[in-house]
Amino acid sequence: MMAYRIIKELSSRWQALNVTVEEGIRELTMLCMTEVRVNGVVQYTQIPQPRELTRQLIKAAGLKLPKAIPSKGVVVTTKKKLQKRRIKK
């Protein structure tokens, strides 16, 4: 039910941009972050300037991206990394 509500909300907000929710989400997956390291230690994560369509999607969704995110030393495991770790065991 939650996924349905999210799709409906994004569909409504992105209607003027002439993109489907699937296309919008695919565009948002292109946005990435860059780790800024000093002496090999991550100090913060920087979010680069998004492309025009990505910027429009974020604005239409009512969101505002920070310019940087301070490093908390938390390691996030992606699905790909998790699968590799499971194979090694």
PDB file of N, CA and C in Angstrom:
ATOM      1  N   MET A   1       0.818  -1.185   0.000  1.00  0.00           N
ATOM      2  CA  MET A   1       0.000   0.000   0.000  1.00  0.00           C
ATOM      3  C   MET A   1       0.866   1.256   0.000  1.00  0.00           C
ATOM      4  N   MET A   2       1.965   1.235   0.761  1.00  0.00           N
ATOM      5  CA  MET A   2       2.846   2.398   0.833  1.00  0.00           C
ATOM      6  C   MET A   2       3.465   2.690  -0.542  1.00  0.00           C
ATOM      7  N   ALA A   3       3.903   1.643  -1.238  1.00  0.00           N
ATOM      8  CA  ALA A   3       4.493   1.831  -2.566  1.00  0.00           C
ATOM      9  C   ALA A   3       3.483   2.467  -3.517  1.00  0.00           C
ATOM     10  N   TYR A   4       2.242   2.024  -3.434  1.00  0.00           N
ATOM     11  CA  TYR A   4       1.187   2.586  -4.278  1.00  0.00           C
ATOM     12  C   TYR A   4       1.022   4.080  -4.000  1.00  0.00           C
ATOM     13  N   ARG A   5       1.023   4.470  -2.730  1.00  0.00           N
ATOM     14  CA  ARG A   5       0.864   5.890  -2.360  1.00  0.00           C
ATOM     15  C   ARG A   5       2.045   6.722  -2.859  1.00  0.00           C
ATOM     16  N   ILE A   6       3.237   6.162  -2.766  1.00  0.00           N
ATOM     17  CA  ILE A   6       4.430   6.880  -3.238  1.00  0.00           C
ATOM     18  C   ILE A   6       4.350   7.076  -4.745  1.00  0.00           C
ATOM     19  N   ILE A   7       3.976   6.034  -5.467  1.00  0.00           N
ATOM     20  CA  ILE A   7       3.853   6.126  -6.927  1.00  0.00           C
ATOM     21  C   ILE A   7       2.807   7.167  -7.316  1.00  0.00           C
ATOM     22  N   LYS A   8       1.675   7.149  -6.645  1.00  0.00           N
ATOM     23  CA  LYS A   8       0.613   8.120  -6.944  1.00  0.00           C
ATOM     24  C   LYS A   8       1.094   9.545  -6.674  1.00  0.00           C
ATOM     25  N   GLU A   9       1.781   9.748  -5.565  1.00  0.00           N
ATOM     26  CA  GLU A   9       2.269  11.086  -5.207  1.00  0.00           C
ATOM     27  C   GLU A   9       3.299  11.585  -6.210  1.00  0.00           C
ATOM     28  N   LEU A  10       4.269  10.743  -6.548  1.00  0.00           N
ATOM     29  CA  LEU A  10       5.287  11.150  -7.512  1.00  0.00           C
ATOM     30  C   LEU A  10       4.677  11.381  -8.890  1.00  0.00           C
ATOM     31  N   SER A  11       3.747  10.544  -9.269  1.00  0.00           N
ATOM     32  CA  SER A  11       3.067  10.704 -10.558  1.00  0.00           C
ATOM     33  C   SER A  11       2.384  12.064 -10.633  1.00  0.00           C
ATOM     34  N   SER A  12       1.731  12.441  -9.571  1.00  0.00           N
ATOM     35  CA  SER A  12       1.055  13.732  -9.508  1.00  0.00           C
ATOM     36  C   SER A  12       2.051  14.886  -9.559  1.00  0.00           C
ATOM     37  N   ARG A  13       3.122  14.781  -8.787  1.00  0.00           N
ATOM     38  CA  ARG A  13       4.110  15.865  -8.718  1.00  0.00           C
ATOM     39  C   ARG A  13       4.929  15.994 -10.001  1.00  0.00           C
ATOM     40  N   TRP A  14       5.161  14.889 -10.698  1.00  0.00           N
ATOM     41  CA  TRP A  14       5.995  14.907 -11.897  1.00  0.00           C
ATOM     42  C   TRP A  14       5.200  15.016 -13.195  1.00  0.00           C
ATOM     43  N   GLN A  15       3.904  15.116 -13.105  1.00  0.00           N
ATOM     44  CA  GLN A  15       3.054  15.168 -14.286  1.00  0.00           C
ATOM     45  C   GLN A  15       3.460  16.302 -15.234  1.00  0.00           C
ATOM     46  N   ALA A  16       3.745  17.484 -14.712  1.00  0.00           N
ATOM     47  CA  ALA A  16       4.113  18.635 -15.542  1.00  0.00           C
ATOM     48  C   ALA A  16       5.464  18.444 -16.234  1.00  0.00           C
ATOM     49  N   LEU A  17       6.290  17.540 -15.717  1.00  0.00           N
ATOM     50  CA  LEU A  17       7.605  17.291 -16.315  1.00  0.00           C
ATOM     51  C   LEU A  17       7.542  16.281 -17.453  1.00  0.00           C
ATOM     52  N   ASN A  18       6.361  15.700 -17.649  1.00  0.00           N
ATOM     53  CA  ASN A  18       6.142  14.740 -18.734  1.00  0.00           C
ATOM     54  C   ASN A  18       7.065  13.513 -18.623  1.00  0.00           C
ATOM     55  N   VAL A  19       7.203  12.993 -17.405  1.00  0.00           N
ATOM     56  CA  VAL A  19       7.954  11.755 -17.191  1.00  0.00           C
ATOM     57  C   VAL A  19       7.107  10.811 -16.346  1.00  0.00           C
ATOM     58  N   THR A  20       7.288   9.531 -16.562  1.00  0.00           N
ATOM     59  CA  THR A  20       6.607   8.548 -15.727  1.00  0.00           C
ATOM     60  C   THR A  20       7.399   8.399 -14.427  1.00  0.00           C
ATOM     61  N   VAL A  21       6.799   7.773 -13.443  1.00  0.00           N
ATOM     62  CA  VAL A  21       7.503   7.544 -12.178  1.00  0.00           C
ATOM     63  C   VAL A  21       8.728   6.663 -12.437  1.00  0.00           C
ATOM     64  N   GLU A  22       8.572   5.659 -13.265  1.00  0.00           N
ATOM     65  CA  GLU A  22       9.703   4.773 -13.575  1.00  0.00           C
ATOM     66  C   GLU A  22      10.848   5.561 -14.215  1.00  0.00           C
ATOM     67  N   GLU A  23      10.536   6.439 -15.174  1.00  0.00           N
ATOM     68  CA  GLU A  23      11.572   7.246 -15.821  1.00  0.00           C
ATOM     69  C   GLU A  23      12.223   8.208 -14.826  1.00  0.00           C
ATOM     70  N   GLY A  24      11.413   8.798 -13.953  1.00  0.00           N
ATOM     71  CA  GLY A  24      11.935   9.725 -12.956  1.00  0.00           C
ATOM     72  C   GLY A  24      12.878   9.041 -11.984  1.00  0.00           C
ATOM     73  N   ILE A  25      12.483   7.883 -11.515  1.00  0.00           N
ATOM     74  CA  ILE A  25      13.337   7.140 -10.581  1.00  0.00           C
ATOM     75  C   ILE A  25      14.620   6.692 -11.271  1.00  0.00           C
ATOM     76  N   ARG A  26      14.522   6.269 -12.521  1.00  0.00           N
ATOM     77  CA  ARG A  26      15.718   5.873 -13.263  1.00  0.00           C
ATOM     78  C   ARG A  26      16.673   7.069 -13.390  1.00  0.00           C
ATOM     79  N   GLU A  27      16.110   8.249 -13.650  1.00  0.00           N
ATOM     80  CA  GLU A  27      16.933   9.461 -13.732  1.00  0.00           C
ATOM     81  C   GLU A  27      17.596   9.761 -12.388  1.00  0.00           C
ATOM     82  N   LEU A  28      16.856   9.607 -11.296  1.00  0.00           N
ATOM     83  CA  LEU A  28      17.405   9.885  -9.971  1.00  0.00           C
ATOM     84  C   LEU A  28      18.524   8.920  -9.577  1.00  0.00           C
ATOM     85  N   THR A  29      18.513   7.709 -10.136  1.00  0.00           N
ATOM     86  CA  THR A  29      19.580   6.750  -9.817  1.00  0.00           C
ATOM     87  C   THR A  29      20.927   7.191 -10.380  1.00  0.00           C
ATOM     88  N   MET A  30      20.906   8.149 -11.310  1.00  0.00           N
ATOM     89  CA  MET A  30      22.154   8.646 -11.894  1.00  0.00           C
ATOM     90  C   MET A  30      22.863   9.634 -10.964  1.00  0.00           C
ATOM     91  N   LEU A  31      22.147  10.135  -9.965  1.00  0.00           N
ATOM     92  CA  LEU A  31      22.743  11.063  -9.015  1.00  0.00           C
ATOM     93  C   LEU A  31      23.611  10.274  -8.038  1.00  0.00           C
ATOM     94  N   CYS A  32      24.855  10.670  -7.909  1.00  0.00           N
ATOM     95  CA  CYS A  32      25.759   9.941  -7.017  1.00  0.00           C
ATOM     96  C   CYS A  32      26.469  10.910  -6.090  1.00  0.00           C
ATOM     97  N   MET A  33      27.177  10.383  -5.134  1.00  0.00           N
ATOM     98  CA  MET A  33      27.910  11.190  -4.170  1.00  0.00           C
ATOM     99  C   MET A  33      29.399  10.912  -4.325  1.00  0.00           C
ATOM    100  N   THR A  34      30.201  11.876  -3.902  1.00  0.00           N
ATOM    101  CA  THR A  34      31.649  11.735  -3.964  1.00  0.00           C
ATOM    102  C   THR A  34      32.208  11.851  -2.557  1.00  0.00           C
ATOM    103  N   GLU A  35      33.016  10.880  -2.157  1.00  0.00           N
ATOM    104  CA  GLU A  35      33.660  10.936  -0.840  1.00  0.00           C
ATOM    105  C   GLU A  35      34.869  11.847  -0.914  1.00  0.00           C
ATOM    106  N   VAL A  36      34.973  12.771   0.014  1.00  0.00           N
ATOM    107  CA  VAL A  36      36.141  13.643   0.106  1.00  0.00           C
ATOM    108  C   VAL A  36      37.001  13.114   1.248  1.00  0.00           C
ATOM    109  N   ARG A  37      38.227  12.714   0.899  1.00  0.00           N
ATOM    110  CA  ARG A  37      39.138  12.108   1.875  1.00  0.00           C
ATOM    111  C   ARG A  37      40.326  13.027   2.139  1.00  0.00           C
ATOM    112  N   VAL A  38      40.742  13.064   3.374  1.00  0.00           N
ATOM    113  CA  VAL A  38      41.952  13.782   3.765  1.00  0.00           C
ATOM    114  C   VAL A  38      42.839  12.769   4.476  1.00  0.00           C
ATOM    115  N   ASN A  39      44.033  12.559   3.941  1.00  0.00           N
ATOM    116  CA  ASN A  39      44.961  11.551   4.477  1.00  0.00           C
ATOM    117  C   ASN A  39      44.308  10.175   4.559  1.00  0.00           C
ATOM    118  N   GLY A  40      43.490   9.839   3.561  1.00  0.00           N
ATOM    119  CA  GLY A  40      42.862   8.527   3.490  1.00  0.00           C
ATOM    120  C   GLY A  40      41.633   8.349   4.358  1.00  0.00           C
ATOM    121  N   VAL A  41      41.229   9.389   5.082  1.00  0.00           N
ATOM    122  CA  VAL A  41      40.059   9.301   5.964  1.00  0.00           C
ATOM    123  C   VAL A  41      38.924  10.125   5.354  1.00  0.00           C
ATOM    124  N   VAL A  42      37.745   9.509   5.260  1.00  0.00           N
ATOM    125  CA  VAL A  42      36.595  10.210   4.701  1.00  0.00           C
ATOM    126  C   VAL A  42      36.178  11.321   5.660  1.00  0.00           C
ATOM    127  N   GLN A  43      36.174  12.547   5.165  1.00  0.00           N
ATOM    128  CA  GLN A  43      35.773  13.705   5.963  1.00  0.00           C
ATOM    129  C   GLN A  43      34.297  14.034   5.768  1.00  0.00           C
ATOM    130  N   TYR A  44      33.862  13.983   4.508  1.00  0.00           N
ATOM    131  CA  TYR A  44      32.461  14.231   4.194  1.00  0.00           C
ATOM    132  C   TYR A  44      32.156  13.697   2.812  1.00  0.00           C
ATOM    133  N   THR A  45      30.873  13.611   2.518  1.00  0.00           N
ATOM    134  CA  THR A  45      30.410  13.157   1.220  1.00  0.00           C
ATOM    135  C   THR A  45      29.784  14.355   0.522  1.00  0.00           C
ATOM    136  N   GLN A  46      30.266  14.635  -0.674  1.00  0.00           N
ATOM    137  CA  GLN A  46      29.792  15.788  -1.438  1.00  0.00           C
ATOM    138  C   GLN A  46      28.793  15.327  -2.496  1.00  0.00           C
ATOM    139  N   ILE A  47      27.743  16.104  -2.660  1.00  0.00           N
ATOM    140  CA  ILE A  47      26.744  15.804  -3.685  1.00  0.00           C
ATOM    141  C   ILE A  47      26.976  16.776  -4.832  1.00  0.00           C
ATOM    142  N   PRO A  48      27.366  16.268  -6.005  1.00  0.00           N
ATOM    143  CA  PRO A  48      27.636  17.168  -7.134  1.00  0.00           C
ATOM    144  C   PRO A  48      26.357  17.825  -7.645  1.00  0.00           C
ATOM    145  N   GLN A  49      26.525  18.869  -8.442  1.00  0.00           N
ATOM    146  CA  GLN A  49      25.383  19.556  -9.044  1.00  0.00           C
ATOM    147  C   GLN A  49      24.649  18.579  -9.958  1.00  0.00           C
ATOM    148  N   PRO A  50      23.354  18.319  -9.699  1.00  0.00           N
ATOM    149  CA  PRO A  50      22.624  17.357 -10.535  1.00  0.00           C
ATOM    150  C   PRO A  50      22.323  17.914 -11.914  1.00  0.00           C
ATOM    151  N   ARG A  51      22.062  17.009 -12.847  1.00  0.00           N
ATOM    152  CA  ARG A  51      21.656  17.412 -14.196  1.00  0.00           C
ATOM    153  C   ARG A  51      20.311  18.127 -14.115  1.00  0.00           C
ATOM    154  N   GLU A  52      19.950  18.838 -15.171  1.00  0.00           N
ATOM    155  CA  GLU A  52      18.743  19.661 -15.172  1.00  0.00           C
ATOM    156  C   GLU A  52      17.475  18.861 -14.857  1.00  0.00           C
ATOM    157  N   LEU A  53      17.280  17.722 -15.521  1.00  0.00           N
ATOM    158  CA  LEU A  53      16.066  16.938 -15.268  1.00  0.00           C
ATOM    159  C   LEU A  53      16.049  16.429 -13.830  1.00  0.00           C
ATOM    160  N   THR A  54      17.188  15.990 -13.344  1.00  0.00           N
ATOM    161  CA  THR A  54      17.269  15.517 -11.963  1.00  0.00           C
ATOM    162  C   THR A  54      16.915  16.642 -10.997  1.00  0.00           C
ATOM    163  N   ARG A  55      17.417  17.827 -11.264  1.00  0.00           N
ATOM    164  CA  ARG A  55      17.129  18.994 -10.429  1.00  0.00           C
ATOM    165  C   ARG A  55      15.620  19.295 -10.439  1.00  0.00           C
ATOM    166  N   GLN A  56      14.997  19.213 -11.609  1.00  0.00           N
ATOM    167  CA  GLN A  56      13.558  19.464 -11.723  1.00  0.00           C
ATOM    168  C   GLN A  56      12.744  18.419 -10.969  1.00  0.00           C
ATOM    169  N   LEU A  57      13.147  17.150 -11.065  1.00  0.00           N
ATOM    170  CA  LEU A  57      12.445  16.068 -10.360  1.00  0.00           C
ATOM    171  C   LEU A  57      12.515  16.266  -8.850  1.00  0.00           C
ATOM    172  N   ILE A  58      13.693  16.622  -8.366  1.00  0.00           N
ATOM    173  CA  ILE A  58      13.884  16.828  -6.925  1.00  0.00           C
ATOM    174  C   ILE A  58      13.037  18.005  -6.445  1.00  0.00           C
ATOM    175  N   LYS A  59      13.064  19.085  -7.203  1.00  0.00           N
ATOM    176  CA  LYS A  59      12.282  20.268  -6.834  1.00  0.00           C
ATOM    177  C   LYS A  59      10.789  19.966  -6.843  1.00  0.00           C
ATOM    178  N   ALA A  60      10.308  19.275  -7.890  1.00  0.00           N
ATOM    179  CA  ALA A  60       8.882  18.941  -7.997  1.00  0.00           C
ATOM    180  C   ALA A  60       8.445  18.004  -6.879  1.00  0.00           C
ATOM    181  N   ALA A  61       9.361  17.173  -6.387  1.00  0.00           N
ATOM    182  CA  ALA A  61       9.037  16.257  -5.292  1.00  0.00           C
ATOM    183  C   ALA A  61       9.041  16.973  -3.939  1.00  0.00           C
ATOM    184  N   GLY A  62       9.424  18.249  -3.950  1.00  0.00           N
ATOM    185  CA  GLY A  62       9.428  19.021  -2.707  1.00  0.00           C
ATOM    186  C   GLY A  62      10.626  18.753  -1.829  1.00  0.00           C
ATOM    187  N   LEU A  63      11.746  18.335  -2.441  1.00  0.00           N
ATOM    188  CA  LEU A  63      12.953  18.002  -1.680  1.00  0.00           C
ATOM    189  C   LEU A  63      14.041  19.030  -1.925  1.00  0.00           C
ATOM    190  N   LYS A  64      14.995  19.098  -1.021  1.00  0.00           N
ATOM    191  CA  LYS A  64      16.157  19.954  -1.176  1.00  0.00           C
ATOM    192  C   LYS A  64      17.384  19.151  -0.777  1.00  0.00           C
ATOM    193  N   LEU A  65      18.334  19.045  -1.690  1.00  0.00           N
ATOM    194  CA  LEU A  65      19.551  18.283  -1.412  1.00  0.00           C
ATOM    195  C   LEU A  65      20.559  19.128  -0.654  1.00  0.00           C
ATOM    196  N   PRO A  66      21.236  18.546   0.315  1.00  0.00           N
ATOM    197  CA  PRO A  66      22.327  19.269   0.968  1.00  0.00           C
ATOM    198  C   PRO A  66      23.535  19.289   0.038  1.00  0.00           C
ATOM    199  N   LYS A  67      24.447  20.216   0.245  1.00  0.00           N
ATOM    200  CA  LYS A  67      25.654  20.259  -0.585  1.00  0.00           C
ATOM    201  C   LYS A  67      26.657  19.202  -0.157  1.00  0.00           C
ATOM    202  N   ALA A  68      26.646  18.883   1.131  1.00  0.00           N
ATOM    203  CA  ALA A  68      27.562  17.875   1.660  1.00  0.00           C
ATOM    204  C   ALA A  68      26.917  17.195   2.860  1.00  0.00           C
ATOM    205  N   ILE A  69      27.385  15.967   3.121  1.00  0.00           N
ATOM    206  CA  ILE A  69      26.895  15.184   4.250  1.00  0.00           C
ATOM    207  C   ILE A  69      28.108  14.822   5.094  1.00  0.00           C
ATOM    208  N   PRO A  70      28.148  15.225   6.381  1.00  0.00           N
ATOM    209  CA  PRO A  70      29.304  14.889   7.208  1.00  0.00           C
ATOM    210  C   PRO A  70      29.453  13.376   7.357  1.00  0.00           C
ATOM    211  N   SER A  71      30.688  12.936   7.419  1.00  0.00           N
ATOM    212  CA  SER A  71      30.951  11.508   7.578  1.00  0.00           C
ATOM    213  C   SER A  71      30.734  11.098   9.026  1.00  0.00           C
ATOM    214  N   LYS A  72      29.978  10.028   9.216  1.00  0.00           N
ATOM    215  CA  LYS A  72      29.730   9.489  10.560  1.00  0.00           C
ATOM    216  C   LYS A  72      30.491   8.187  10.771  1.00  0.00           C
ATOM    217  N   GLY A  73      31.260   7.781   9.741  1.00  0.00           N
ATOM    218  CA  GLY A  73      32.021   6.553   9.847  1.00  0.00           C
ATOM    219  C   GLY A  73      31.183   5.297   9.680  1.00  0.00           C
ATOM    220  N   VAL A  74      29.961   5.456   9.187  1.00  0.00           N
ATOM    221  CA  VAL A  74      29.064   4.328   8.996  1.00  0.00           C
ATOM    222  C   VAL A  74      29.325   3.706   7.622  1.00  0.00           C
ATOM    223  N   VAL A  75      29.462   2.404   7.586  1.00  0.00           N
ATOM    224  CA  VAL A  75      29.672   1.689   6.333  1.00  0.00           C
ATOM    225  C   VAL A  75      28.344   1.097   5.883  1.00  0.00           C
ATOM    226  N   VAL A  76      27.956   1.428   4.671  1.00  0.00           N
ATOM    227  CA  VAL A  76      26.711   0.906   4.120  1.00  0.00           C
ATOM    228  C   VAL A  76      27.043  -0.256   3.200  1.00  0.00           C
ATOM    229  N   THR A  77      26.393  -1.385   3.415  1.00  0.00           N
ATOM    230  CA  THR A  77      26.627  -2.556   2.591  1.00  0.00           C
ATOM    231  C   THR A  77      25.575  -2.614   1.500  1.00  0.00           C
ATOM    232  N   THR A  78      26.029  -2.636   0.258  1.00  0.00           N
ATOM    233  CA  THR A  78      25.109  -2.761  -0.866  1.00  0.00           C
ATOM    234  C   THR A  78      24.781  -4.230  -1.089  1.00  0.00           C
ATOM    235  N   LYS A  79      23.772  -4.476  -1.859  1.00  0.00           N
ATOM    236  CA  LYS A  79      23.366  -5.850  -2.157  1.00  0.00           C
ATOM    237  C   LYS A  79      24.518  -6.616  -2.813  1.00  0.00           C
ATOM    238  N   LYS A  80      25.226  -5.946  -3.710  1.00  0.00           N
ATOM    239  CA  LYS A  80      26.342  -6.587  -4.408  1.00  0.00           C
ATOM    240  C   LYS A  80      27.459  -6.960  -3.426  1.00  0.00           C
ATOM    241  N   LYS A  81      27.816  -6.052  -2.528  1.00  0.00           N
ATOM    242  CA  LYS A  81      28.865  -6.335  -1.538  1.00  0.00           C
ATOM    243  C   LYS A  81      28.438  -7.448  -0.600  1.00  0.00           C
ATOM    244  N   LEU A  82      27.169  -7.451  -0.192  1.00  0.00           N
ATOM    245  CA  LEU A  82      26.662  -8.468   0.706  1.00  0.00           C
ATOM    246  C   LEU A  82      26.745  -9.843   0.054  1.00  0.00           C
ATOM    247  N   GLN A  83      26.393  -9.935  -1.215  1.00  0.00           N
ATOM    248  CA  GLN A  83      26.444 -11.217  -1.908  1.00  0.00           C
ATOM    249  C   GLN A  83      27.871 -11.732  -1.999  1.00  0.00           C
ATOM    250  N   LYS A  84      28.828 -10.827  -2.273  1.00  0.00           N
ATOM    251  CA  LYS A  84      30.235 -11.238  -2.339  1.00  0.00           C
ATOM    252  C   LYS A  84      30.720 -11.744  -0.994  1.00  0.00           C
ATOM    253  N   ARG A  85      30.315 -11.059   0.085  1.00  0.00           N
ATOM    254  CA  ARG A  85      30.715 -11.476   1.426  1.00  0.00           C
ATOM    255  C   ARG A  85      30.136 -12.848   1.756  1.00  0.00           C
ATOM    256  N   ARG A  86      28.917 -13.129   1.354  1.00  0.00           N
ATOM    257  CA  ARG A  86      28.286 -14.422   1.639  1.00  0.00           C
ATOM    258  C   ARG A  86      28.982 -15.557   0.897  1.00  0.00           C
ATOM    259  N   ILE A  87      29.458 -15.266  -0.310  1.00  0.00           N
ATOM    260  CA  ILE A  87      30.149 -16.296  -1.111  1.00  0.00           C
ATOM    261  C   ILE A  87      31.460 -16.687  -0.446  1.00  0.00           C
ATOM    262  N   LYS A  88      32.179 -15.724   0.137  1.00  0.00           N
ATOM    263  CA  LYS A  88      33.463 -15.974   0.776  1.00  0.00           C
ATOM    264  C   LYS A  88      33.360 -16.880   1.993  1.00  0.00           C
ATOM    265  N   LYS A  89      32.205 -16.860   2.671  1.00  0.00           N
ATOM    266  CA  LYS A  89      32.036 -17.642   3.906  1.00  0.00           C
ATOM    267  C   LYS A  89      31.851 -19.081   3.654  1.00  0.00           C
TER     268      LYS A  89
END
